[in-house]
Short mmCIF file of C-alpha atoms and ligand atoms in Angstrom, two decimals:
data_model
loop_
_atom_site.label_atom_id
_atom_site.label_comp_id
_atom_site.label_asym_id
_atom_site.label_seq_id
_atom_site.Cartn_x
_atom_site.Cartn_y
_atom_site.Cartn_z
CA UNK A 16 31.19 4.24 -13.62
CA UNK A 17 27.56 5.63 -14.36
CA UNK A 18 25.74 7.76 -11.70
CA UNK A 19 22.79 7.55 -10.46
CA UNK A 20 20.45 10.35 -8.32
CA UNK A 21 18.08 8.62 -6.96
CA UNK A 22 14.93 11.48 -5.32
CA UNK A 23 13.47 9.63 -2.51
CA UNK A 24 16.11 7.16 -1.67
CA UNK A 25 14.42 6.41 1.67
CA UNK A 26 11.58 5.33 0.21
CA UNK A 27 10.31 1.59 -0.30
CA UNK A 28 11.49 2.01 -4.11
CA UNK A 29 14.78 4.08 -3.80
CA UNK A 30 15.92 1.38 -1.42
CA UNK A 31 15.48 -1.58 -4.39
CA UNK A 32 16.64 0.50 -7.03
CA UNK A 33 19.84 1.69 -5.03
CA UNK A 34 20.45 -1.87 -4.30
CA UNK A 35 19.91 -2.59 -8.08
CA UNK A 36 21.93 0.14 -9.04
CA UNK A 37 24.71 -1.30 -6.93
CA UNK A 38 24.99 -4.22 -8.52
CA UNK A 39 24.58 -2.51 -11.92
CA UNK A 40 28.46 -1.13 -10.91
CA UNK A 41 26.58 2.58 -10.10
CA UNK A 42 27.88 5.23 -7.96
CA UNK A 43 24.36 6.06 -6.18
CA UNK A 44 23.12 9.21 -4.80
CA UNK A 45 19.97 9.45 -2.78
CA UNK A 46 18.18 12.22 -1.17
CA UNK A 47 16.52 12.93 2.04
CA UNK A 48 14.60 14.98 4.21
CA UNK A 49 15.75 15.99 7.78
CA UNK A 50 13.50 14.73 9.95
CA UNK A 51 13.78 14.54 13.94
CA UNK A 52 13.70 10.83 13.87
CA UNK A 53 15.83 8.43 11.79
CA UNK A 54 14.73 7.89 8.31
CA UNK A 55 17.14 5.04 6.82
CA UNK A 56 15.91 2.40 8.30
CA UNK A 57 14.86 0.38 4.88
CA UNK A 58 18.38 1.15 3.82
CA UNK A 59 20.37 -0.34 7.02
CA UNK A 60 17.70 -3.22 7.18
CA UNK A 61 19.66 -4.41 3.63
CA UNK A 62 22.49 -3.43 4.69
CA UNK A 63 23.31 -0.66 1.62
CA UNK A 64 23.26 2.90 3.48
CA UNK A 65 26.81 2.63 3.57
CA UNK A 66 27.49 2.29 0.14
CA UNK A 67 24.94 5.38 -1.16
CA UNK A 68 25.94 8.62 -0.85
CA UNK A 69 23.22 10.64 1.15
CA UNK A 70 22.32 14.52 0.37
CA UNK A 71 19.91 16.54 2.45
CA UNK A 72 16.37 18.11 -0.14
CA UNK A 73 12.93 18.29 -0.50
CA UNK A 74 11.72 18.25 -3.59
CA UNK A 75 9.18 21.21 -2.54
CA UNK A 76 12.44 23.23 -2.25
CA UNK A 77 13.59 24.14 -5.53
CA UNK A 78 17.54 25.08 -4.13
CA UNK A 79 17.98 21.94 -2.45
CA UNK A 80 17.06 20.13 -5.49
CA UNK A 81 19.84 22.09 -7.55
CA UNK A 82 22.39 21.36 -5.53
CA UNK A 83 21.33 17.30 -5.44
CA UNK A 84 22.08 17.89 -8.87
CA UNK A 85 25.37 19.43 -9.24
CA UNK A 86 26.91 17.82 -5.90
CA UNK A 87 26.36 14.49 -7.89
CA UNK A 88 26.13 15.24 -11.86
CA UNK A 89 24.25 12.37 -12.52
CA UNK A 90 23.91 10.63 -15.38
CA UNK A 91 20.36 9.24 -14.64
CA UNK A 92 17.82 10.77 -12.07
CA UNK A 93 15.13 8.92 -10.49
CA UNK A 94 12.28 11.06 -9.27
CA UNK A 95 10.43 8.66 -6.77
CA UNK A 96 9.82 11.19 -3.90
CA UNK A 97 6.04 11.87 -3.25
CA UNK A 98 3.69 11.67 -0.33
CA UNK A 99 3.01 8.38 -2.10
CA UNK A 100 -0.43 7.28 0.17
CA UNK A 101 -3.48 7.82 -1.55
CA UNK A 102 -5.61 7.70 1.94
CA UNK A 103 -3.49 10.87 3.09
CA UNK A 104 -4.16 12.91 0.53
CA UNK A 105 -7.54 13.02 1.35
CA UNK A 106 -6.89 15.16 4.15
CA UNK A 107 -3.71 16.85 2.59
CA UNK A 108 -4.69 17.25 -0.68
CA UNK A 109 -2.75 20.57 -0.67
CA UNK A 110 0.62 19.06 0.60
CA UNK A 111 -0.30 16.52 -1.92
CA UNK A 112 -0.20 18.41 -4.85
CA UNK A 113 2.57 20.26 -3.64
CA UNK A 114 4.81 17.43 -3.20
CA UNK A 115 3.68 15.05 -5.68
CA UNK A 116 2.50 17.57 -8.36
CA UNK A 117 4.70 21.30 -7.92
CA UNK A 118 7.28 19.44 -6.83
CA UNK A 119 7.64 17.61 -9.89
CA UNK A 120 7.96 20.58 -11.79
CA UNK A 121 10.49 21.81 -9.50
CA UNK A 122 12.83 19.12 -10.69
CA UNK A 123 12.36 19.00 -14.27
CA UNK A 124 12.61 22.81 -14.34
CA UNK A 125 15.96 22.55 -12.42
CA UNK A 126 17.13 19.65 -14.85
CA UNK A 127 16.13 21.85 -17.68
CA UNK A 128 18.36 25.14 -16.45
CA UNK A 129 21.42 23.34 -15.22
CA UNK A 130 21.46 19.33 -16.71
CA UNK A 131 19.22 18.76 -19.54
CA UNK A 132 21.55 16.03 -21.46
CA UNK A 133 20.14 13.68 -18.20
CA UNK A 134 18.32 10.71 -18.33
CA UNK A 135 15.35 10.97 -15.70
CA UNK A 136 12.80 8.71 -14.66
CA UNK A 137 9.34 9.83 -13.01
CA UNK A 138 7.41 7.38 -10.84
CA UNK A 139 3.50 7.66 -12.43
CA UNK A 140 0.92 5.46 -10.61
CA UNK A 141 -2.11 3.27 -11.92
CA UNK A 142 -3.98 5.50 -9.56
CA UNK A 143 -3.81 8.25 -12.52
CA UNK A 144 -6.66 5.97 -14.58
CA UNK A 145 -9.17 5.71 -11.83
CA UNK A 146 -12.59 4.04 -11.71
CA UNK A 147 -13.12 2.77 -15.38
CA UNK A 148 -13.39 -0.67 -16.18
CA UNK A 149 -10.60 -2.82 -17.95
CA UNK A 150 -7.35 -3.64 -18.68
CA UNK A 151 -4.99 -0.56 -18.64
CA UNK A 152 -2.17 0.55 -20.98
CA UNK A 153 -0.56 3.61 -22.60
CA UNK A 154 -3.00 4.75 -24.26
CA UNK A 155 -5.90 4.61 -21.69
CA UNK A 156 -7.34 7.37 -20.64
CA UNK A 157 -6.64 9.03 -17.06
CA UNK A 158 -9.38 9.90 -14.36
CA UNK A 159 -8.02 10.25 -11.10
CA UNK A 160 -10.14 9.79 -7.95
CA UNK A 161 -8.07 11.05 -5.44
CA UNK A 162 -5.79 14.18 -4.46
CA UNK A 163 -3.04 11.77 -5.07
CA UNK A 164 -4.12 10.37 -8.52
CA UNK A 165 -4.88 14.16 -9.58
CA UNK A 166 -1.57 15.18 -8.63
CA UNK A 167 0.71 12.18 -10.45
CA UNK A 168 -1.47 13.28 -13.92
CA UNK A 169 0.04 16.95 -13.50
CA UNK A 170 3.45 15.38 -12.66
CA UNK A 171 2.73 12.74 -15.68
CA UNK A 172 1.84 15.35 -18.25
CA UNK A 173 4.49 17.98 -16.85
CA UNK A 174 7.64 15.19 -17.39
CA UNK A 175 6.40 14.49 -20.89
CA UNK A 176 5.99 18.49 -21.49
CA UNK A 177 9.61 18.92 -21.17
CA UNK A 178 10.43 16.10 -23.32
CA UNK A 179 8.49 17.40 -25.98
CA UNK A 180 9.08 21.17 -25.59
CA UNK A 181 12.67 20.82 -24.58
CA UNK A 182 14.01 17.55 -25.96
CA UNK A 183 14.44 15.95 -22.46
CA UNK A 184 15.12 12.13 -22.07
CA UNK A 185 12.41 11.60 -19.70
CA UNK A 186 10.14 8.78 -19.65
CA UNK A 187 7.10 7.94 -16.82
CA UNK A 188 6.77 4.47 -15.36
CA UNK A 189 2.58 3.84 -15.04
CA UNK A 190 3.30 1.34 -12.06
CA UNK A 191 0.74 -0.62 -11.02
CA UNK A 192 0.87 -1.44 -6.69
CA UNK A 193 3.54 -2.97 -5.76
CA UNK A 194 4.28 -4.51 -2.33
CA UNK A 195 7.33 -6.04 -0.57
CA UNK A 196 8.80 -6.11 3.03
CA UNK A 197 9.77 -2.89 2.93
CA UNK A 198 6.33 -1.34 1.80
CA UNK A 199 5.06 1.28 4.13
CA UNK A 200 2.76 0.15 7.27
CA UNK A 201 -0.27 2.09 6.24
CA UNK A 202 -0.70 0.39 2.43
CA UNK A 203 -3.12 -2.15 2.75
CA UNK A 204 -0.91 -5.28 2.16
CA UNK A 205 1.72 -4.50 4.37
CA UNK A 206 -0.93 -3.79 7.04
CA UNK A 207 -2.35 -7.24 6.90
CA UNK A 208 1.11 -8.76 6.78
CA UNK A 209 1.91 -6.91 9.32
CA UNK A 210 -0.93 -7.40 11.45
CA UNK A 211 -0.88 -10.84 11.02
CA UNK A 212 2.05 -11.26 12.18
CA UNK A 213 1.14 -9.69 15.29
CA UNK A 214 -1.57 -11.84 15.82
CA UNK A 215 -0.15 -15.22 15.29
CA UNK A 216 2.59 -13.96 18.13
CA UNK A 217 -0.52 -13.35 20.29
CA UNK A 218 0.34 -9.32 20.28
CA UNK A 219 -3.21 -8.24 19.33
CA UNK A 220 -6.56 -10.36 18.39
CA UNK A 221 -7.91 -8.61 15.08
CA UNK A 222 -7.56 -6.61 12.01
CA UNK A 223 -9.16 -3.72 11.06
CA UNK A 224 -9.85 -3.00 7.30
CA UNK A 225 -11.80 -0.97 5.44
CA UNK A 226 -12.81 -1.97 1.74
CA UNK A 227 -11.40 -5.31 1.63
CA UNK A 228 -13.63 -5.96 -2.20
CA UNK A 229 -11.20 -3.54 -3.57
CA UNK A 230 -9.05 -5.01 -6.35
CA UNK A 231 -5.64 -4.46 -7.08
CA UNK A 232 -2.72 -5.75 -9.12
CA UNK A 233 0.14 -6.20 -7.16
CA UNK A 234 3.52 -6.86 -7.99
CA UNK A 235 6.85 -7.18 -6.38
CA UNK A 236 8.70 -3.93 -5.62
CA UNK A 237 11.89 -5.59 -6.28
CA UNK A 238 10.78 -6.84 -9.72
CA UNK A 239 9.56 -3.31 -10.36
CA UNK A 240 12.93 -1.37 -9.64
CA UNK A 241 14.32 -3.00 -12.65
CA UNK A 242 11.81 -1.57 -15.47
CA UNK A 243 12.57 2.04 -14.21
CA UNK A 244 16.07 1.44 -15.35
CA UNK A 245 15.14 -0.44 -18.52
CA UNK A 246 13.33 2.74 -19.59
CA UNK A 247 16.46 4.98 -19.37
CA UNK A 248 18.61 2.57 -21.41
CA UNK A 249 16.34 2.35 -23.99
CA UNK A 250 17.43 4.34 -27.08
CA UNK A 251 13.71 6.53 -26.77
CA UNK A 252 12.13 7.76 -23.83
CA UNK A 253 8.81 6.99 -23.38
CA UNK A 254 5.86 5.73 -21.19
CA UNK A 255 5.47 2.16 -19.92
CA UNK A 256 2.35 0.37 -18.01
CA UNK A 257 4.45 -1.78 -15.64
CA UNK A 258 2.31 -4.52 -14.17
CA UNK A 259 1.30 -8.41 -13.68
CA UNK A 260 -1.81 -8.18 -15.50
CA UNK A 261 -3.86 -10.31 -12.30
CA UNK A 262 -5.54 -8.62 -9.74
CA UNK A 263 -6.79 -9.86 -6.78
CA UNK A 264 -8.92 -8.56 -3.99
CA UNK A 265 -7.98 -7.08 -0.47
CA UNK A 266 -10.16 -9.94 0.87
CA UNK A 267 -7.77 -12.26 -1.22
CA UNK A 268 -4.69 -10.93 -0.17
CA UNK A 269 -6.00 -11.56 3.48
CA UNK A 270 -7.05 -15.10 3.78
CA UNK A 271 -4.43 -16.25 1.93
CA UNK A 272 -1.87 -14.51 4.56
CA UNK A 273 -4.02 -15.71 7.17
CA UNK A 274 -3.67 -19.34 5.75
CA UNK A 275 0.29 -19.33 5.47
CA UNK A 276 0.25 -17.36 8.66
CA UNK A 277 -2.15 -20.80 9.98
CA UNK A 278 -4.20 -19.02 11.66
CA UNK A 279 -7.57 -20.66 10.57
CA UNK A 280 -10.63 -18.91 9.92
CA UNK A 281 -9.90 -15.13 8.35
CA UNK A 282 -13.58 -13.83 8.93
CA UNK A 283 -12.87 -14.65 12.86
CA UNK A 284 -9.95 -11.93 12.60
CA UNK A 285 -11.08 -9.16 10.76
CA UNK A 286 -13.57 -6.37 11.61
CA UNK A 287 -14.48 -3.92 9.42
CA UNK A 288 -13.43 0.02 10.11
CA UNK A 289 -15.21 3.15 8.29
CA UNK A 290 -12.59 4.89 9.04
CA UNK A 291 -10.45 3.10 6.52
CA UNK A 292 -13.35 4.00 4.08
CA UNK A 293 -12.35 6.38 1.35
CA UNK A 294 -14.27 9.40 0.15
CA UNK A 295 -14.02 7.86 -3.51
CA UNK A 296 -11.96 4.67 -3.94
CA UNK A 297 -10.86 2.68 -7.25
CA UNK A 298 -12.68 -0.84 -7.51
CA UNK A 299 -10.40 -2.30 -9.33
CA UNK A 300 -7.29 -1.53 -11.08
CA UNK A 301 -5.63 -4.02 -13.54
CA UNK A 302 -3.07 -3.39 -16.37
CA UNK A 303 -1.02 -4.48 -19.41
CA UNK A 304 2.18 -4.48 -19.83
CA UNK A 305 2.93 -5.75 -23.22
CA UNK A 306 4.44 -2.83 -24.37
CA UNK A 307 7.15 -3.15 -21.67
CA UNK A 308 6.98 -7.04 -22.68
CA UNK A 309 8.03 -6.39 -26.24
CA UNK A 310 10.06 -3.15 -26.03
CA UNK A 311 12.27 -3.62 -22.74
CA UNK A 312 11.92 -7.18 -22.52
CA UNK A 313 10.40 -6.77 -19.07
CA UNK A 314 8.18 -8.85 -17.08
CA UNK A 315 7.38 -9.79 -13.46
CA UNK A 316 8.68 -12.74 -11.90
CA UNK A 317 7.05 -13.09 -7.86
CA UNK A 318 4.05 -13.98 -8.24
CA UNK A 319 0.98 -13.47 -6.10
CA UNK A 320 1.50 -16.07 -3.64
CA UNK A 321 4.83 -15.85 -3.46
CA UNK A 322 4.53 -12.09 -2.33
CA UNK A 323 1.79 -12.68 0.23
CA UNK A 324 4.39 -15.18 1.69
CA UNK A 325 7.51 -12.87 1.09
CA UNK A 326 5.43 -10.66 3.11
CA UNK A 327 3.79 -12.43 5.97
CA UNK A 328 7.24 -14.88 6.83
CA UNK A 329 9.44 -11.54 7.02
CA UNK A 330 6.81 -9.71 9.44
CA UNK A 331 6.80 -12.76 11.57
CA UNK A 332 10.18 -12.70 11.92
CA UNK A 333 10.00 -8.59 12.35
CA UNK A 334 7.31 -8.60 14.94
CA UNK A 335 9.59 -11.55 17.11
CA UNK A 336 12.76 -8.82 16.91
CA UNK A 337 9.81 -6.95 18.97
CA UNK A 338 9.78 -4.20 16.38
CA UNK A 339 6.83 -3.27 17.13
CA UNK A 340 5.58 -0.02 15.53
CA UNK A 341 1.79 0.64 16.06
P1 NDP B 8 7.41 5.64 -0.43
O1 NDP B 8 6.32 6.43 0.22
O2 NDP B 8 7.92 4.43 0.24
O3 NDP B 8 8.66 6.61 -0.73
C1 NDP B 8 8.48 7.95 -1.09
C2 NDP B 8 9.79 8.69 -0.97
O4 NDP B 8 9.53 10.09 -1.20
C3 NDP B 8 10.44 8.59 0.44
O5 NDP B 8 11.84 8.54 0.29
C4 NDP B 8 10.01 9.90 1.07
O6 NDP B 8 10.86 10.34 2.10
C5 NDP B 8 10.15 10.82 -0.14
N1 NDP B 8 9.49 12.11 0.07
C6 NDP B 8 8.28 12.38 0.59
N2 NDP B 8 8.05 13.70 0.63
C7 NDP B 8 9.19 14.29 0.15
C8 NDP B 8 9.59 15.63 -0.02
N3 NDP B 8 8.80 16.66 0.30
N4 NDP B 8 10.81 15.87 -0.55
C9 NDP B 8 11.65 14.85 -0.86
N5 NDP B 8 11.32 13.56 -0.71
C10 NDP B 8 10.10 13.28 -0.20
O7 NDP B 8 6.87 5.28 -1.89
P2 NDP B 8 7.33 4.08 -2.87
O8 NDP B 8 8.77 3.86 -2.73
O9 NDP B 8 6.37 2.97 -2.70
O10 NDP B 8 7.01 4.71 -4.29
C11 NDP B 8 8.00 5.44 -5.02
C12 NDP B 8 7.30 6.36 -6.01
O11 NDP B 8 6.50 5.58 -6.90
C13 NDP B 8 6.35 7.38 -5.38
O12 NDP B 8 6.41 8.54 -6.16
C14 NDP B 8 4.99 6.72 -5.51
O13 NDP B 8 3.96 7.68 -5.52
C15 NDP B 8 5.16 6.03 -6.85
N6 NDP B 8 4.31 4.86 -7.05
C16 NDP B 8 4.35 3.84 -6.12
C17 NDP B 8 3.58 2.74 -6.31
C18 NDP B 8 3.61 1.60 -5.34
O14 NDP B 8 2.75 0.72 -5.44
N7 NDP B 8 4.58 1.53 -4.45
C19 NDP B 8 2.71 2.60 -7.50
C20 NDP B 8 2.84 3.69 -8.44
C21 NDP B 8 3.60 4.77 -8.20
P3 NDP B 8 10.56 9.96 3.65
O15 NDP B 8 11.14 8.59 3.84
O16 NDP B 8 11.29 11.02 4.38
O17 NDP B 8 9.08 9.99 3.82
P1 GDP B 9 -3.54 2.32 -3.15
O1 GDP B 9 -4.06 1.42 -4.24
O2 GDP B 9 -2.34 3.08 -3.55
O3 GDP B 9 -4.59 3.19 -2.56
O4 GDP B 9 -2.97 1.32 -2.03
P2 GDP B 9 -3.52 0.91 -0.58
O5 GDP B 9 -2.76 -0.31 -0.18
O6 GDP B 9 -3.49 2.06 0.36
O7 GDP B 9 -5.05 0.52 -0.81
C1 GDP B 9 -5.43 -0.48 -1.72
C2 GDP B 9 -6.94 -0.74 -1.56
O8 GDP B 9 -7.17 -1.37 -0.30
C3 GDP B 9 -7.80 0.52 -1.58
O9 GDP B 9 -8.95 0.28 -2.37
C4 GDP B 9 -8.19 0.71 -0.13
O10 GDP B 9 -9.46 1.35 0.06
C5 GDP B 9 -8.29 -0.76 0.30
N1 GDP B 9 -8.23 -0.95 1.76
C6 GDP B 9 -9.08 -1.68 2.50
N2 GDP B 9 -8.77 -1.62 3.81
C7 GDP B 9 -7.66 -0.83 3.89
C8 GDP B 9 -6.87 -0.41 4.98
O11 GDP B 9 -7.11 -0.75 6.13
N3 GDP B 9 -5.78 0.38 4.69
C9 GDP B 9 -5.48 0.75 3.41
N4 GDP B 9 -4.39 1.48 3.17
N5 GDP B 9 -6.25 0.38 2.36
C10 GDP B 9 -7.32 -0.40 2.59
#
């Protein structure tokens, strides 16, 4: 039985790949932070968190990470912990780069010193390439236009560091967004899905947005999950683009989960915020993923609409279980 360390199990991603994993025949290990709330509640909501074995680290603490590793000796490591939210890290750009960036380095220094024959996985984000126009791929060039972006290129170019310099196995998913039920409540898609929920149950009248012209190409976290592992059985480690290669716009992505929602008229709904402005903000962001295509034999299967509807039919049914979290 192969194992698996997954950093960041709580997370949106660690709780598809765990359940992936799992049916892969894995013994899975996740990590956590302490917090004074509970944090597993993507993990009980599929019904998995008994089946992972849990270990207390943060990935800004260098001796928790060490012990993640030789409590579980894992085969494969996963490093998906980050403060993933691009709007935070406008106003923590130094917990940012600590977390995201530093902490990073942490782990590959740690895998390095005490288990460098391990295969390990780093979660790099289409936010890396920034405001140029055009279809993305490996060999694009980065320009990051946040705190977050700038930190995942120092994480990016530390992971393939120490697979050059020390003959690591590591390769670096470039995702592209992706969304699903169990995204976070403050990423745009989820918000509207979310939101609209709320207000076809008549629990508040509007959305607020910010730049709804944005562009993005959004995939299906589940669909995702599966490339990160078809990079560490591949007999080379290297860097994939993983994407749909569509992107549509925030405005998009709203009236069509107003429609399925059947709530009529979108522009009746939504108000727009400045505060959900950004200092700097990507226009749009679109990529290919042919290399994955050819060399992994990966590619997406939800499409758009069938996310917005994943999406907006499991919030309905969230917001009537009177979950109600903003
Ligand atoms: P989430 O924000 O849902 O999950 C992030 C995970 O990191 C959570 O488990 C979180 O724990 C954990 N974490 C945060 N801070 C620390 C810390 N100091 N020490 C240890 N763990 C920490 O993100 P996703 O699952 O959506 O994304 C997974 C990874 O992929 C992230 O690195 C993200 O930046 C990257 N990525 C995501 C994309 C997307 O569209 N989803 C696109 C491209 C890249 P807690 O639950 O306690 O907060
Ligand atoms: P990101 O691509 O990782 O930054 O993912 P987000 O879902 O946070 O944002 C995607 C795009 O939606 C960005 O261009 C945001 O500026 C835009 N956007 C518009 N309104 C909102 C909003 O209310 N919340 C968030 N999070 N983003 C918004």
């Amino acid at each position: 039985m192969k194992k698996a360390l997954i950093i960041g199990v709580t997370g949106q991603d660690g709780t598809y790949l765990s359940d992936f994993l799992l049916k892969k025949n894995y013994e899975v290990f996740g990590t956590f932070r302490r917090t004074s709330h509970k944090c597993f509640e993507r993990l009980e909501e599929i019904k998995i968190l008994d089946r992972i074995n849990t270990i207390k680290a943060d990935i800004t603490d260098q001796v928790s990470l060490h012990n993640a590793i030789k409590k579980s000796d894992p085969d494969e490591i996963y490093n998906l912990a980050a403060q993933s939210f691009v709007g935070a890290s406008f106003s923590q750009p130094i917990l940012t780069s600590e977390v995201t960036g530093l902490g990073t380095l942490k782990l590959l220094e740690t895998v390095k010193q005490i288990k460098s024959d391990v295969r390990f996985y780093q979660a790099s984000s289409s936010e890396m390439f920034g405001n140029y126009a055009g279809i993305k791929n490996e060999k694009s060039a980065f320009f990051p236009r946040s705190p977050y972006g700038v930190a995942k290129v120092f994480a990016h170019d530390m992971t393939k560091h120490y697979r050059e310099a020390y003959n690591i196995f590591a390769c670096c998913g470039i995702l592209f967004n992706h969304e699903s039920p169990l995204r976070g409540l403050e990423f745009v898609t989820r918000r509207i899905s979310y939101e609209i929920a709320q207000i076809k149950l008549k629990k508040r009248d509007k959305i607020r947005l910010g730049n709804i012209k944005a562009k993005r190409d959004w995939g299906f976290a589940g669909d995702y999950v599966e490339a990160m592992w078809l990079m560490l059985q591949h007999k080379i480690a290297e860097d994939y683009v993983i994407a749909t290669g569509e992107s549509h716009s925030v405005e998009e992505f709203l009236s069509l989960a107003v429609e399925i929602a059947g709530l009529g008229d979108w522009h009746e709904l939504v108000e727009i915020d400045q505060s959900f402005m950004r200092p700097t903000d990507i226009d749009e962001l679109i990529g290919d993923s042919a290399k994955a295509n050819n060399e992994l034999g990966w590619k997406p299967k939800v499409a758009f609409k069938e996310l917005v509807k994943l999406m907006v039919e499991h919030d309905i049914d969230y917001v009537k279980r009177n979950v109600d979290r903003f």
